[in-house]
Amino acid sequence: MKNYDWIQHVRGESLFVDDITPPEGTLHAAVFSSPIAHGKIINLDLEIAKKLNDVIEIFTAKDIPGENQIGAIIPDEQLLADGILDFCGQPIAIVVAKDNFSAHQAVKQIKLEFQEYSAVTDAREAFQKGQLIIPPQTFSLGDADSAWKDCDLIVEGTAESGGQEHIYLETQGSFAFPVEGGGIKIISSTQAPTTVQRAAARILNLPMNKVEVDVLRLGGGFGGKEDQATAWACMTALAAFKLKRPVKIILNRQEDIRMTGKRHPYSSDFKIGLTKEGKILAYEVTFYQNAGAAADLATAILDRTLFHCTNSYFIPNVKATAYCCKTNLPPNTAFRGFGGPQGMFVIESAIYKAAEKLGVDPMVIQEKNLLSEDDEFPYGQKTKYCMARPSWKKAIGKYNLGEMKNQVEKFNLENKIFKKGLALMPICFGISFTNTMLNQANALVHVYTDGSIGISTGAIEMGQGVNMKLRQVAATIFSVDISRVKIETTNTSRAANTSATAASSGADLNGKAVQIACNNILERLIKSAQQELKSNETDQIEVKDEIVYLNGNQTELTWNILVQKSYAKRTSLSSQAHYATPGIHFDKSKVKGEPFAYHVYGTAIIQVTVDCLRGTYEIDFVKVVHDFGKSMNPIIDRSQAEGAIMQGIGWMTIEEVIYTKYGKLLTDSMSTYKVPDVYFTPKEIEVDFLDNPNPSAAIFNSKAIGEPPLMYGIGIYFSLCNAIKAFRSNAEIKNSAPMTNEKLLLMLYEPAGQNLKRKLKNKMTVK
Ligand code: MTE
Ligand code: LUZ
Ligand code: MOS
């Protein structure tokens, strides 16, 4: 069950937007964008740029035939700015030229006169100024206000988590060309073809049926193309529509990093109350989300922060409030975990602080408060087949936590400069779009007369292996060899009104739709076999390994013959099916419901070694017990877990998005924005499959895997904190991710930072 895409990838045969052989006469676009974070356009001078060789046309807001609007949830984002500039990198004009180089040369010749306003880049500052995108949201359970008096210990604090750049290998891009009848076809690197279709139709003032969007695969999305592939697609659509010629845009890496949003940074306040035994009685948390200059998906992301604010713990009294703060940064967007990690970092920070005060290891508090069966989440849903405790138990047993702790203790006693730290990270992630409406999908399945199968769904292959899983679904239902099954491109003409491939539910939603469609066809084939074999109704007919069996006995009907005979009898060999996740609901006015089809659980143990002289560190291991349900493709699922863990670790450690106070991005290249590389990778990543035979709404009971393991990465932050404390027991631990080497070094020596030299000298003379 190897993922076929991988074979093509290593051969360099997989095609991405930039690999499509452009038709002759294809034009190339480049974007002129705002050099300031906040201000007003006074004058835009395109004259010099327009006169350059090979420049065909320059488009601005006034050239848009429809509405200059691409906001998918809230209409607050222009495709091209025409008045107020709200962030550095905000698109203002599109230059179209005969080649990419000329387009970029022309961009440099555009003269913008502007009036600059002061910029707000900080969420709390935006909050103080009343710059909220939506009214505050609150989730509550029990009565936090009256629970404080029962607590033996109350700890308050703040927690900060930073942004994260997606660094998908394939940068944003799109290719559009006019089609007959005034329509447009767009090839886009998007996770959400319908979102692109809707936005382009709005921009061009066309009905949606005149905009066709087609996607082959993405070189990664990670949420960065759930909403933010739209702008570039609309730009090429606009230019192609106006010029009646094919137009292509591919952002270079620096443009991509500069102009697109990232994971939302959060600044949060928490208050946690416990008994002296470590039982959490109350938790109050306020999230300030840095949305950037437009809503994008921020409101939905903020929802998920609230849904996951208690991670995998049962807390009887909770009050969680969230503010969506508008700042002058590029609109931030979806990123694997979708606000969940941000919420979970805060509860983990609170537990860490409480543990410090109680004088216990954080894992004591973590374990004591893990979810059990039938526990209620702050949003009203109750746990079912809860794997929080089983995964914890298995992890500490299988990996022998006791021995690990002994080893760490021993190492730390024997070493002065190097210190090890160990932490556990349990996770709980809800599967389903929190907006119930989006939990639907459709599939179109064709069986061709030669027995081969073609499948179209709304699922986007972005490296996560969803196409392989869909092939497995069809091959399993028809009981045919997987090589017979082909997944077609994702196309709005074959799969309409689709949700983004997101929320880790691509395989579940589209897989279930494929399952229904295949079963429809199979039912007809069985009926046709019945006639062919002249069997009566009580006879058992099944297709197994491409052969038809009658009452358990092999017949002369093979898959191929059956398909041909059925066709000859004028049986439909195609089916379109729709799937909507049953049972889920959420009442927004009461802020209660059962929004998730199921939850995914697991526990990670992370160990690090810190060089307390340099502030650098290595990751000894990440050992996980994860609830896969019953994995339908262990190779893919394991690789998803490993990738997500690395991405989570990167977010918590070395990946640092830095803007100046004027809203200019300093980390706009791979040399200034560091992502984990092979040297940074843990020496060991072990992922154990928790045997979980319980039924779930997952396709073939194979639970969603895309996002949940990212949150194991949060554990590294606290492993590092523990190592810091092993070096200096009174070190002041700050909950401020990412824990870069600089930050770690300061934490090792602050507040005696100025005495750093002397201290280091002392340490070094100890031996
Ligand atoms: N894996 C790869 N290789 N590339 C990606 O872009 N995106 C992640 C995850 N795994 C991603 C990935 C994100 S953010 C999501 S939501 C899921 O895949 C989406 O796919 P699925 O719903 O099929 O799991
Ligand atoms: N996208 C979305 C998501 O629109 N709703 C969600 O709940 C979600 N969750 C995770 C990732 N993307
Ligand atoms: Mo993933 S953040 O749902 O694209």
mmCIF file with all atom_site columns, N, CA and C and ligand atoms in Angstrom, residues 191 221-224 226 334-338 462 501-504 707, ligand 3:
data_model
loop_
_atom_site.group_PDB
_atom_site.id
_atom_site.type_symbol
_atom_site.label_atom_id
_atom_site.label_alt_id
_atom_site.label_comp_id
_atom_site.label_asym_id
_atom_site.label_entity_id
_atom_site.label_seq_id
_atom_site.pdbx_PDB_ins_code
_atom_site.Cartn_x
_atom_site.Cartn_y
_atom_site.Cartn_z
_atom_site.occupancy
_atom_site.B_iso_or_equiv
_atom_site.pdbx_formal_charge
_atom_site.auth_seq_id
_atom_site.auth_comp_id
_atom_site.auth_asym_id
_atom_site.auth_atom_id
_atom_site.pdbx_PDB_model_num
ATOM   1  N  N   . GLN A 1 191 ? -6.203  24.360 -1.635 1.00 0.00 ? 191 GLN A N   1
ATOM   2  C  CA  . GLN A 1 191 ? -6.865  23.303 -0.869 1.00 0.00 ? 191 GLN A CA  1
ATOM   3  C  C   . GLN A 1 191 ? -8.380  23.416 -1.018 1.00 0.00 ? 191 GLN A C   1
ATOM   4  N  N   . GLY A 1 221 ? 0.393   22.173 1.521  1.00 0.00 ? 221 GLY A N   1
ATOM   5  C  CA  . GLY A 1 221 ? -0.555  23.252 1.810  1.00 0.00 ? 221 GLY A CA  1
ATOM   6  C  C   . GLY A 1 221 ? -0.474  23.640 3.274  1.00 0.00 ? 221 GLY A C   1
ATOM   7  N  N   . PHE A 1 222 ? -0.637  22.641 4.124  1.00 0.00 ? 222 PHE A N   1
ATOM   8  C  CA  . PHE A 1 222 ? -0.550  22.808 5.582  1.00 0.00 ? 222 PHE A CA  1
ATOM   9  C  C   . PHE A 1 222 ? -1.498  23.868 6.123  1.00 0.00 ? 222 PHE A C   1
ATOM   10 N  N   . GLY A 1 223 ? -2.558  24.154 5.392  1.00 0.00 ? 223 GLY A N   1
ATOM   11 C  CA  . GLY A 1 223 ? -3.500  25.189 5.799  1.00 0.00 ? 223 GLY A CA  1
ATOM   12 C  C   . GLY A 1 223 ? -3.244  26.510 5.073  1.00 0.00 ? 223 GLY A C   1
ATOM   13 N  N   . GLY A 1 224 ? -2.021  26.687 4.589  1.00 0.00 ? 224 GLY A N   1
ATOM   14 C  CA  . GLY A 1 224 ? -1.646  27.935 3.929  1.00 0.00 ? 224 GLY A CA  1
ATOM   15 C  C   . GLY A 1 224 ? -2.343  28.148 2.604  1.00 0.00 ? 224 GLY A C   1
ATOM   16 N  N   . GLU A 1 226 ? -5.622  26.942 2.266  1.00 0.00 ? 226 GLU A N   1
ATOM   17 C  CA  . GLU A 1 226 ? -7.043  26.713 2.527  1.00 0.00 ? 226 GLU A CA  1
ATOM   18 C  C   . GLU A 1 226 ? -7.831  27.951 2.105  1.00 0.00 ? 226 GLU A C   1
ATOM   19 N  N   . ALA A 1 334 ? -5.073  29.655 8.265  1.00 0.00 ? 334 ALA A N   1
ATOM   20 C  CA  . ALA A 1 334 ? -5.051  28.274 8.751  1.00 0.00 ? 334 ALA A CA  1
ATOM   21 C  C   . ALA A 1 334 ? -3.625  27.737 8.752  1.00 0.00 ? 334 ALA A C   1
ATOM   22 N  N   . PHE A 1 335 ? -3.302  26.990 9.758  1.00 0.00 ? 335 PHE A N   1
ATOM   23 C  CA  . PHE A 1 335 ? -2.052  26.226 9.785  1.00 0.00 ? 335 PHE A CA  1
ATOM   24 C  C   . PHE A 1 335 ? -2.316  25.008 10.653 1.00 0.00 ? 335 PHE A C   1
ATOM   25 N  N   . ARG A 1 336 ? -2.069  23.854 10.072 1.00 0.00 ? 336 ARG A N   1
ATOM   26 C  CA  . ARG A 1 336 ? -2.166  22.556 10.753 1.00 0.00 ? 336 ARG A CA  1
ATOM   27 C  C   . ARG A 1 336 ? -2.446  22.688 12.256 1.00 0.00 ? 336 ARG A C   1
ATOM   28 N  N   . GLY A 1 337 ? -3.634  22.297 12.637 1.00 0.00 ? 337 GLY A N   1
ATOM   29 C  CA  . GLY A 1 337 ? -4.049  22.427 14.040 1.00 0.00 ? 337 GLY A CA  1
ATOM   30 C  C   . GLY A 1 337 ? -5.089  23.516 14.223 1.00 0.00 ? 337 GLY A C   1
ATOM   31 N  N   . PHE A 1 338 ? -4.997  24.552 13.354 1.00 0.00 ? 338 PHE A N   1
ATOM   32 C  CA  . PHE A 1 338 ? -6.081  25.523 13.188 1.00 0.00 ? 338 PHE A CA  1
ATOM   33 C  C   . PHE A 1 338 ? -6.521  26.163 14.508 1.00 0.00 ? 338 PHE A C   1
ATOM   34 N  N   . MET A 1 462 ? -2.254  16.823 -1.195 1.00 0.00 ? 462 MET A N   1
ATOM   35 C  CA  . MET A 1 462 ? -1.194  17.817 -0.925 1.00 0.00 ? 462 MET A CA  1
ATOM   36 C  C   . MET A 1 462 ? 0.006   17.170 -0.276 1.00 0.00 ? 462 MET A C   1
ATOM   37 N  N   . THR A 1 501 ? -10.110 20.825 1.545  1.00 0.00 ? 501 THR A N   1
ATOM   38 C  CA  . THR A 1 501 ? -9.501  19.638 2.143  1.00 0.00 ? 501 THR A CA  1
ATOM   39 C  C   . THR A 1 501 ? -8.727  20.154 3.342  1.00 0.00 ? 501 THR A C   1
ATOM   40 N  N   . ALA A 1 502 ? -9.336  19.966 4.488  1.00 0.00 ? 502 ALA A N   1
ATOM   41 C  CA  . ALA A 1 502 ? -8.833  20.593 5.711  1.00 0.00 ? 502 ALA A CA  1
ATOM   42 C  C   . ALA A 1 502 ? -9.466  19.888 6.902  1.00 0.00 ? 502 ALA A C   1
ATOM   43 N  N   . ALA A 1 503 ? -9.122  20.404 8.078  1.00 0.00 ? 503 ALA A N   1
ATOM   44 C  CA  . ALA A 1 503 ? -9.670  19.858 9.319  1.00 0.00 ? 503 ALA A CA  1
ATOM   45 C  C   . ALA A 1 503 ? -9.378  18.354 9.447  1.00 0.00 ? 503 ALA A C   1
ATOM   46 N  N   . SER A 1 504 ? -8.342  17.911 8.762  1.00 0.00 ? 504 SER A N   1
ATOM   47 C  CA  . SER A 1 504 ? -7.925  16.496 8.778  1.00 0.00 ? 504 SER A CA  1
ATOM   48 C  C   . SER A 1 504 ? -8.999  15.538 8.283  1.00 0.00 ? 504 SER A C   1
ATOM   49 N  N   . GLU A 1 707 ? -3.683  16.465 11.295 1.00 0.00 ? 707 GLU A N   1
ATOM   50 C  CA  . GLU A 1 707 ? -3.280  17.517 12.219 1.00 0.00 ? 707 GLU A CA  1
ATOM   51 C  C   . GLU A 1 707 ? -2.920  17.075 13.643 1.00 0.00 ? 707 GLU A C   1
HETATM 52 MO MO1 . MOS B 2 .   ? -5.415  22.072 7.613  1.00 0.00 ? 3   MOS B MO1 1
HETATM 53 S  S1  . MOS B 2 .   ? -4.963  23.693 8.785  1.00 0.00 ? 3   MOS B S1  1
HETATM 54 O  O1  . MOS B 2 .   ? -7.044  22.013 8.096  1.00 0.00 ? 3   MOS B O1  1
HETATM 55 O  O2  . MOS B 2 .   ? -5.474  22.808 6.132  1.00 0.00 ? 3   MOS B O2  1
#
